Tab-separated table of C-alpha atoms and ligand atoms in Angstrom:
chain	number	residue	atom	x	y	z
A	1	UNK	CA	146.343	71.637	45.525
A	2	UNK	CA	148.910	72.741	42.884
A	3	UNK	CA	148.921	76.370	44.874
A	4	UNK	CA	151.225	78.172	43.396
A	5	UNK	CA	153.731	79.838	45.982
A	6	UNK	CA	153.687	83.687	45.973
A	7	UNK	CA	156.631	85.428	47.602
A	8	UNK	CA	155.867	88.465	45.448
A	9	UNK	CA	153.324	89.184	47.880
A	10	UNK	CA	155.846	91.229	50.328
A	11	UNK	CA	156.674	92.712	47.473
A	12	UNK	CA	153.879	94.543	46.200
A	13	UNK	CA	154.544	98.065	47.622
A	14	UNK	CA	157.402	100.622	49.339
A	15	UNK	CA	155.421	100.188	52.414
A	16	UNK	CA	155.329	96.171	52.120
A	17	UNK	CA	159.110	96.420	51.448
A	18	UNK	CA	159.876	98.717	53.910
A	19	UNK	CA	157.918	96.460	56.517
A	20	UNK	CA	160.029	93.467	55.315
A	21	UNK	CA	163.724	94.834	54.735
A	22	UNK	CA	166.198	93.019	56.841
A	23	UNK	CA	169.058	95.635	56.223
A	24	UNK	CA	168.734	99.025	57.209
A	25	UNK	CA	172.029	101.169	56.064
A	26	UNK	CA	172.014	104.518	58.571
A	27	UNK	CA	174.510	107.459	58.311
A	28	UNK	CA	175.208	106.118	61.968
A	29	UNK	CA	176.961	103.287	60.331
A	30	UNK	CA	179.442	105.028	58.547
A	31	UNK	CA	182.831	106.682	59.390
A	32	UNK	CA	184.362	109.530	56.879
A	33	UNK	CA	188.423	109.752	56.511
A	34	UNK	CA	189.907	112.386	56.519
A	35	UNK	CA	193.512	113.306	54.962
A	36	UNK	CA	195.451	116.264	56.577
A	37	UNK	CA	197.993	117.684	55.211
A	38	UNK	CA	201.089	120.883	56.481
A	39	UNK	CA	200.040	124.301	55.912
A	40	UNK	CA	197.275	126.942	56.035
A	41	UNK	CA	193.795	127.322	54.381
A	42	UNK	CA	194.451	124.566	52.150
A	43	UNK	CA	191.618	122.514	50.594
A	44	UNK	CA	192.592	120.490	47.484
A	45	UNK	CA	190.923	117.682	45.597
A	46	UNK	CA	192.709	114.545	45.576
A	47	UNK	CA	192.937	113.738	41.607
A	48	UNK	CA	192.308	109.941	41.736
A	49	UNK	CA	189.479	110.188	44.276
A	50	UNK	CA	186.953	113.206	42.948
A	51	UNK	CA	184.803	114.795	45.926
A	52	UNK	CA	187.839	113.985	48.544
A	53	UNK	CA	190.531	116.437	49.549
A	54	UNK	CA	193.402	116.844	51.613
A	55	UNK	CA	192.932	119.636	54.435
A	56	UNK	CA	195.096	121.510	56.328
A	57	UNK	CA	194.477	121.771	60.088
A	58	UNK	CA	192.365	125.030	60.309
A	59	UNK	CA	190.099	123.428	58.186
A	60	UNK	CA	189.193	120.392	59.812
A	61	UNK	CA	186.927	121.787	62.218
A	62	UNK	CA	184.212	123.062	59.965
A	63	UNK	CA	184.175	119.619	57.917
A	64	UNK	CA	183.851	118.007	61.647
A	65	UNK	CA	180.660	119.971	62.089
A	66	UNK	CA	179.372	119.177	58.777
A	67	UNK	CA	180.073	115.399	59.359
A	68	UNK	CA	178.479	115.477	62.537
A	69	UNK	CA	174.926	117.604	61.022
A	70	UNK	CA	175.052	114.721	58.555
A	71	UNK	CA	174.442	111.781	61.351
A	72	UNK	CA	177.761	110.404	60.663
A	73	UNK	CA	179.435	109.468	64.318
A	74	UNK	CA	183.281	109.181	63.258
A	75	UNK	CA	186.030	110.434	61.993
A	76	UNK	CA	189.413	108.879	60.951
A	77	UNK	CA	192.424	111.180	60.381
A	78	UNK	CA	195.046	109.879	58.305
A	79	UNK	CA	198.251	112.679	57.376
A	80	UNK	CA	200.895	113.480	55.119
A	81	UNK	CA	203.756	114.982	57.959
A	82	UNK	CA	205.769	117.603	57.699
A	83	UNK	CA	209.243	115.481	57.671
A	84	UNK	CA	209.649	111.702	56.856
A	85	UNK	CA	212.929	109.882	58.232
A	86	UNK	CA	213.738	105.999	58.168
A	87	UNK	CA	211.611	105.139	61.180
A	88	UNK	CA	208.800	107.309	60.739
A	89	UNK	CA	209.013	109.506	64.188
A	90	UNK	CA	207.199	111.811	62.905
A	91	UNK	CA	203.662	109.785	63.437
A	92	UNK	CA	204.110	110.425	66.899
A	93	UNK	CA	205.178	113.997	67.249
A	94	UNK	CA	202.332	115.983	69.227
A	95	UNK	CA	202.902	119.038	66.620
A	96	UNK	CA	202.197	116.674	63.048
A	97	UNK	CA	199.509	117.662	61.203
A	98	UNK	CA	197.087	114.204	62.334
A	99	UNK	CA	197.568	115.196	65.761
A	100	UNK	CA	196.386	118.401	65.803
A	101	UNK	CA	193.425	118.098	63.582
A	102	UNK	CA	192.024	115.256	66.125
A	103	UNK	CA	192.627	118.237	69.074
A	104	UNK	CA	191.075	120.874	66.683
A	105	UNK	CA	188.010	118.185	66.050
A	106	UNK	CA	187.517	117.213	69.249
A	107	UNK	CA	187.587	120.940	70.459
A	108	UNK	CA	185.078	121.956	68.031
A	109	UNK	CA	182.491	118.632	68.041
A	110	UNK	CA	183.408	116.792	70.951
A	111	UNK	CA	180.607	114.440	70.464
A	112	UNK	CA	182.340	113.330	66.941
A	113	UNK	CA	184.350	110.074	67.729
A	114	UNK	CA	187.764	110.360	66.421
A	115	UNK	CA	189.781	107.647	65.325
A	116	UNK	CA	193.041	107.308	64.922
A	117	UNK	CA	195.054	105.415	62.024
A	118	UNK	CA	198.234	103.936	63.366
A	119	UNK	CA	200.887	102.652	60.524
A	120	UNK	CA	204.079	104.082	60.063
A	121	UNK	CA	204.279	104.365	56.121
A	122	UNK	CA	203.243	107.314	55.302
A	123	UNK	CA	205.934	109.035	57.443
A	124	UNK	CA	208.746	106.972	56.718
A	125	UNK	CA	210.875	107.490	53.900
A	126	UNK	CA	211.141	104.325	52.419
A	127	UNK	CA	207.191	103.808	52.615
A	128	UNK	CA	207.311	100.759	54.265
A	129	UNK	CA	205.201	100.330	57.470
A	130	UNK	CA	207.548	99.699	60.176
A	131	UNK	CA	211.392	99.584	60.841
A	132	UNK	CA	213.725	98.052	58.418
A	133	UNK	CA	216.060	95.781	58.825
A	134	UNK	CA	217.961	95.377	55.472
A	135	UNK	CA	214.962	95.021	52.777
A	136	UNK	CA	213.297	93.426	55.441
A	137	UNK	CA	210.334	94.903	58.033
A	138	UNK	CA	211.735	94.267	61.737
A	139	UNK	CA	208.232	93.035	63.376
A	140	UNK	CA	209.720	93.569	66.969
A	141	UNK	CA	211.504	96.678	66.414
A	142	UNK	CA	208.758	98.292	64.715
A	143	UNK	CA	206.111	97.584	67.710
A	144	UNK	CA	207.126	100.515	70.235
A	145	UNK	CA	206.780	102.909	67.972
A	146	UNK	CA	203.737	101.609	67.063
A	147	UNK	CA	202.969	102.069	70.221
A	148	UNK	CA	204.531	105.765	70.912
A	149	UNK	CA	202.013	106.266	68.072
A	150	UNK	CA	198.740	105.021	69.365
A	151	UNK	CA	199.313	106.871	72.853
A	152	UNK	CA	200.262	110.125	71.253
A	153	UNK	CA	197.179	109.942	69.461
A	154	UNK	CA	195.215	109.080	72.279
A	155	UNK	CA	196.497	112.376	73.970
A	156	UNK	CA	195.741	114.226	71.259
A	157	UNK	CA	191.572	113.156	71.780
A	158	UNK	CA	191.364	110.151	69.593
A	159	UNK	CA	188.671	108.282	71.009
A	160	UNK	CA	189.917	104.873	68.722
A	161	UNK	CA	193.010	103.936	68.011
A	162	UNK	CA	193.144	101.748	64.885
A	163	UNK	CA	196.658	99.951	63.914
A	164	UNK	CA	196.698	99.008	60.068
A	165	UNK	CA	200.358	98.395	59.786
A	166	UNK	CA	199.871	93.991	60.140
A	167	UNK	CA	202.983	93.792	62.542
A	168	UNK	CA	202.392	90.355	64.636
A	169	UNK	CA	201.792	91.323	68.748
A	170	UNK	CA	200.628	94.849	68.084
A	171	UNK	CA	197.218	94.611	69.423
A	172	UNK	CA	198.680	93.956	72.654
A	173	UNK	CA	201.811	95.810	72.939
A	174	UNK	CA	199.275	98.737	71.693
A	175	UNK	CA	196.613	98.099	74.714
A	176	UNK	CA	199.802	97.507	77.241
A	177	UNK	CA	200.757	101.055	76.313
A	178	UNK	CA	197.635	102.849	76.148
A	179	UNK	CA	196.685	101.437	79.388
A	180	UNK	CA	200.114	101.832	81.178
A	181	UNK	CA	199.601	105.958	80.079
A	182	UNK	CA	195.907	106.007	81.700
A	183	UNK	CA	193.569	105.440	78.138
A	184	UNK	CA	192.395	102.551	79.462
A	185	UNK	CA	188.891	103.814	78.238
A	186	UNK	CA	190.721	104.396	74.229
A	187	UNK	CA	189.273	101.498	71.785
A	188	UNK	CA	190.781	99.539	69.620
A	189	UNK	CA	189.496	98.680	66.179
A	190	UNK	CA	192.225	96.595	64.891
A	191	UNK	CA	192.736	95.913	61.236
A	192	UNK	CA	192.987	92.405	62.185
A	193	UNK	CA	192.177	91.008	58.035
A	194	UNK	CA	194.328	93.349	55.727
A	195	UNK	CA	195.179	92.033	52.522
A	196	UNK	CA	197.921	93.059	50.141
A	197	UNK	CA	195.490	94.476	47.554
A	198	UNK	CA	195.272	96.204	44.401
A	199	UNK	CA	192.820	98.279	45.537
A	200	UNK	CA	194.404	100.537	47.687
A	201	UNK	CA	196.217	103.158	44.711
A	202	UNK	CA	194.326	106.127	44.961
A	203	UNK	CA	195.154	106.401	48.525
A	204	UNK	CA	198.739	106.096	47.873
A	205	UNK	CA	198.562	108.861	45.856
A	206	UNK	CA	196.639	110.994	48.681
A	207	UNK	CA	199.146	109.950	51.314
A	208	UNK	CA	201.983	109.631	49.535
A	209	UNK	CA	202.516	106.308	50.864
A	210	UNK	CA	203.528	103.557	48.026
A	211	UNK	CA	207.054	101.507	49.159
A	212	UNK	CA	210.124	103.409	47.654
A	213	UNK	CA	210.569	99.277	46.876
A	214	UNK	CA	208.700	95.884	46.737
A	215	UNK	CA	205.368	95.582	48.147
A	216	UNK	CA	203.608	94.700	51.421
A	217	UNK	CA	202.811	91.135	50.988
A	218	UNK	CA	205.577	90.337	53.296
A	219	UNK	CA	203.319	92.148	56.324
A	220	UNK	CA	199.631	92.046	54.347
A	221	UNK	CA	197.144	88.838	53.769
A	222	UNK	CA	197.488	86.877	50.037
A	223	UNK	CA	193.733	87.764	48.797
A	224	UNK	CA	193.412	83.884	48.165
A	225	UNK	CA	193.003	82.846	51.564
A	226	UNK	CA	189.999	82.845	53.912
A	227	UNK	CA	191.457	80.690	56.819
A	228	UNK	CA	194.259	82.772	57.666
A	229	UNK	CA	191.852	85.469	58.371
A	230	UNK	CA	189.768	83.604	60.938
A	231	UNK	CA	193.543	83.320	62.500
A	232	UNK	CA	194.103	86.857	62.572
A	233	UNK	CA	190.868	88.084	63.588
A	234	UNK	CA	191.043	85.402	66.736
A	235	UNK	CA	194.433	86.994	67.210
A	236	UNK	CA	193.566	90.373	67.592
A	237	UNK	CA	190.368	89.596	69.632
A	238	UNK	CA	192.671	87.745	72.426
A	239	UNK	CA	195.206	90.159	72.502
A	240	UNK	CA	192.123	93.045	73.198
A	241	UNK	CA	190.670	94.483	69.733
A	242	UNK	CA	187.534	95.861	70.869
A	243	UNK	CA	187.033	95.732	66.910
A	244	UNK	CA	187.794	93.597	64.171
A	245	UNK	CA	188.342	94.918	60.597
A	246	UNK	CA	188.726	93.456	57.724
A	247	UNK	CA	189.761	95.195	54.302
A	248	UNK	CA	188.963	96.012	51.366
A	249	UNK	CA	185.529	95.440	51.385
A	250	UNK	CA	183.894	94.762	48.385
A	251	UNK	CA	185.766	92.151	46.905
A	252	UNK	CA	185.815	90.506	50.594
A	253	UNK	CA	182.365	90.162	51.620
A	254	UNK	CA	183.017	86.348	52.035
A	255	UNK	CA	185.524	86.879	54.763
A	256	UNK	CA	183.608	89.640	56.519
A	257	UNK	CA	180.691	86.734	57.006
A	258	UNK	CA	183.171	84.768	58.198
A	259	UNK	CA	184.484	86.802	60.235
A	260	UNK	CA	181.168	87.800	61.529
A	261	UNK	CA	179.923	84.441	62.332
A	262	UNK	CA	183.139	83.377	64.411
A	263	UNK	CA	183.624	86.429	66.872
A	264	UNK	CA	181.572	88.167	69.411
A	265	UNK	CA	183.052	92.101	68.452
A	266	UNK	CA	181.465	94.251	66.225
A	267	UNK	CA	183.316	94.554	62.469
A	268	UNK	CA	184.135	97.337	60.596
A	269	UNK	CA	184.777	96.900	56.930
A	270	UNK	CA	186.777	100.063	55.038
A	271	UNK	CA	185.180	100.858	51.576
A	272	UNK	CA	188.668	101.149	50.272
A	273	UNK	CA	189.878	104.409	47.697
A	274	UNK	CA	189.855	101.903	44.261
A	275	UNK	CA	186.289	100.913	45.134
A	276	UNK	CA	185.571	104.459	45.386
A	277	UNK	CA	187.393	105.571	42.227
A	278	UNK	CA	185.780	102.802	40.514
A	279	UNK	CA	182.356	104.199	41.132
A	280	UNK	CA	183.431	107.695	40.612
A	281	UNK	CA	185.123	106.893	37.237
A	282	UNK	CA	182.011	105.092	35.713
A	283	UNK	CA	179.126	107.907	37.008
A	284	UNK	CA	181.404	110.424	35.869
A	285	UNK	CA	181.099	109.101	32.438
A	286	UNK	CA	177.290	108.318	32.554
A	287	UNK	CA	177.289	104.600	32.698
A	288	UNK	CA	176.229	103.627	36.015
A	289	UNK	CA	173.418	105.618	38.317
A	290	UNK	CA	176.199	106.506	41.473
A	291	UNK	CA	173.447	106.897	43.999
A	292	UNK	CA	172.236	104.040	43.531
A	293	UNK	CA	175.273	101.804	43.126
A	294	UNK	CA	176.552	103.429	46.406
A	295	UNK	CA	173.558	102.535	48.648
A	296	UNK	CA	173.598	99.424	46.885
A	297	UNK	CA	176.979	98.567	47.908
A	298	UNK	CA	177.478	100.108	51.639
A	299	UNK	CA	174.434	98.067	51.943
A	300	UNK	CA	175.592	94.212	50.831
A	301	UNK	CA	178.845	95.531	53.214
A	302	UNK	CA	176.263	95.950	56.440
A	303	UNK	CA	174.326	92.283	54.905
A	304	UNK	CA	177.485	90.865	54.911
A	305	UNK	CA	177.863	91.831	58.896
A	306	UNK	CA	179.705	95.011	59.485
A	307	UNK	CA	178.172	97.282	61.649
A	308	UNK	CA	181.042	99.924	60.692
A	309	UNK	CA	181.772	101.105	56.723
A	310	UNK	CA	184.599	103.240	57.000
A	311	UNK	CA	183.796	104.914	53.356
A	312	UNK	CA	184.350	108.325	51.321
A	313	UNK	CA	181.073	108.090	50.600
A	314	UNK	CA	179.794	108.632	53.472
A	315	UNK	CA	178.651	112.592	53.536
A	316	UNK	CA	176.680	111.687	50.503
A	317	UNK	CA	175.169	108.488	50.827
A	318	UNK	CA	174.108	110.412	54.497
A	319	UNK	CA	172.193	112.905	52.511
A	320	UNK	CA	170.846	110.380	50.367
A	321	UNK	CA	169.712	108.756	53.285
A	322	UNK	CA	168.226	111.236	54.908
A	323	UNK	CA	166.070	112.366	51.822
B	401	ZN	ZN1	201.187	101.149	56.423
């Protein structure tokens, strides 16, 4: 009578909490971008995002086998190109810089899955992510190159071709292409929940990316809404995304639940370059321990229900891991 309940019991020691943990983060979770960049024997921190660097081609292959000694499964290559014109053409010329690091990676660690980020803003020159039409982005006229995009990849070795540009129809105008050039064995891990966030500025800076005018919420989710995303993630999962992301991350863990509990493909969540600045700022000045905010974090993403965190943490928290 009067027994007093005692759930500190499975908490007593390490090997009591090991026994009982219901999340388990693994390097095997994780996917590490990569930024390539024109030129030779180049390897140059990106200021906003310490620890991450843009590479040229010729050095892609060692960080591929370092990635792979480190457990991690995945790549994704995103580029600055050599030219930028209105429609972006050059995200689907064979001799850009993304294209041949995915050869070079797959060459040197073919085991390493590749993945392949499809938008056209970084390689147009207004920085918006498809064709424009006035001030406004043509949804229709920016889908075949969209496409021309995904299969060039896929020649180049991408394993996964992942569109982030949140054109309407492009998960199946992409598959319709892919399989019509014989990748009918290429995945696709759409970035079916994108929002317009504030979040994304460091990586504007390392791919040079930011609208020469007005912003993306024209294309991207409003953060406010929850429903909408159920929507797109059904979209994308009839039109034949093997995998549904949403992002950011963090500040979205509601919606990746959500998410999670209403479809039957695995989600990937990308631990986005502000919530990695963020953490980088504050352990650089000695107020939070990073190690442990990290594992902390990629973990209440995999809780949440992503099986994939697409993060630039990802080489460390693997060693961490693996300690
Ligand atoms: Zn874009």
């Amino acid at each position: 009578m009067n027994m007093i309940q005692r759930p500190r019991r499975l908490r007593i020691s390490s090997g009591m909490r090991d026994l009982v943990r219901e999340t388990e983060l693994s390097p095997r979770d994780f996917v590490y971008p990569i930024f390539v960049v024109p030129g030779e024997g180049i390897k140059e921190e990106i200021p906003s995002m310490p620890g991450c660097y843009h590479y040229s081609v010729d050095q892609v292959a060692d960080l591929a086998r370092e990635i792979a000694a480190r457990g991690i499964p995945a790549v994704e290559v995103f580029g600055l190109p050599a030219y930028k014109d209105e429609i972006g053409s050059s995200a689907w010329d064979m001799t850009s810089p993304v294209q041949r690091a995915m050869t070079a990676i797959k060459e040197a660690v073919p085991q390493l899955l590749v993945i392949g980020d499809v938008c056209l803003c970084q390689y147009t020159t207004h920085g918006h992510c498809g064709e424009l039409n006035d001030h406004y982005v043509d949804n229709d006229a920016t889908l075949p190159h969209l496409v021309q995009t995904a299969v060039s990849q896929a020649r180049a070795g991408a394993d996964i071709i992942a569109p982030s540009d949140m054109m309407d129809g492009r998960i199946a105008a992409i598959r319709a292409g892919l399989d019509a050039e014989g990748f009918v064995n290429t995945s696709i891990m759409s970035y079916a929940v994108k929002y317009a966030s504030g979040y994304y500025g460091p990586f504007r800076d390392a791919a040079d990316s930011a609208p020469a005018f007005g912003d993306r919420r024209q294309y991207q989710m409003d953060p406010a809404n929850v429903r909408e995303a159920l929507k797109e993630a059904a979209l994308d999962v009839q039109e034949g995304a093997d995998i549904i992301m949403v992002k950011p991350a963090l500040a979205y863990l509601d919606v990746v639940r959500q998410v999670y509990d209403r479809t039957d493909r695995p989600i990937a969540v990308y631990n986005v370059s502000g919530e990695y600045a963020m953490v980088k700022a504050a352990a650089a000045n000695g107020w939070i321990d990073e190690q442990r905010i990290v594992l902390e974090t990629l973990t209440s993403m995999k809780r949440a229900g992503a099986k994939i965190i697409i993060t630039y943490h990802a080489i460390d928290a693997a060693e961490w891991l693996s300690a």
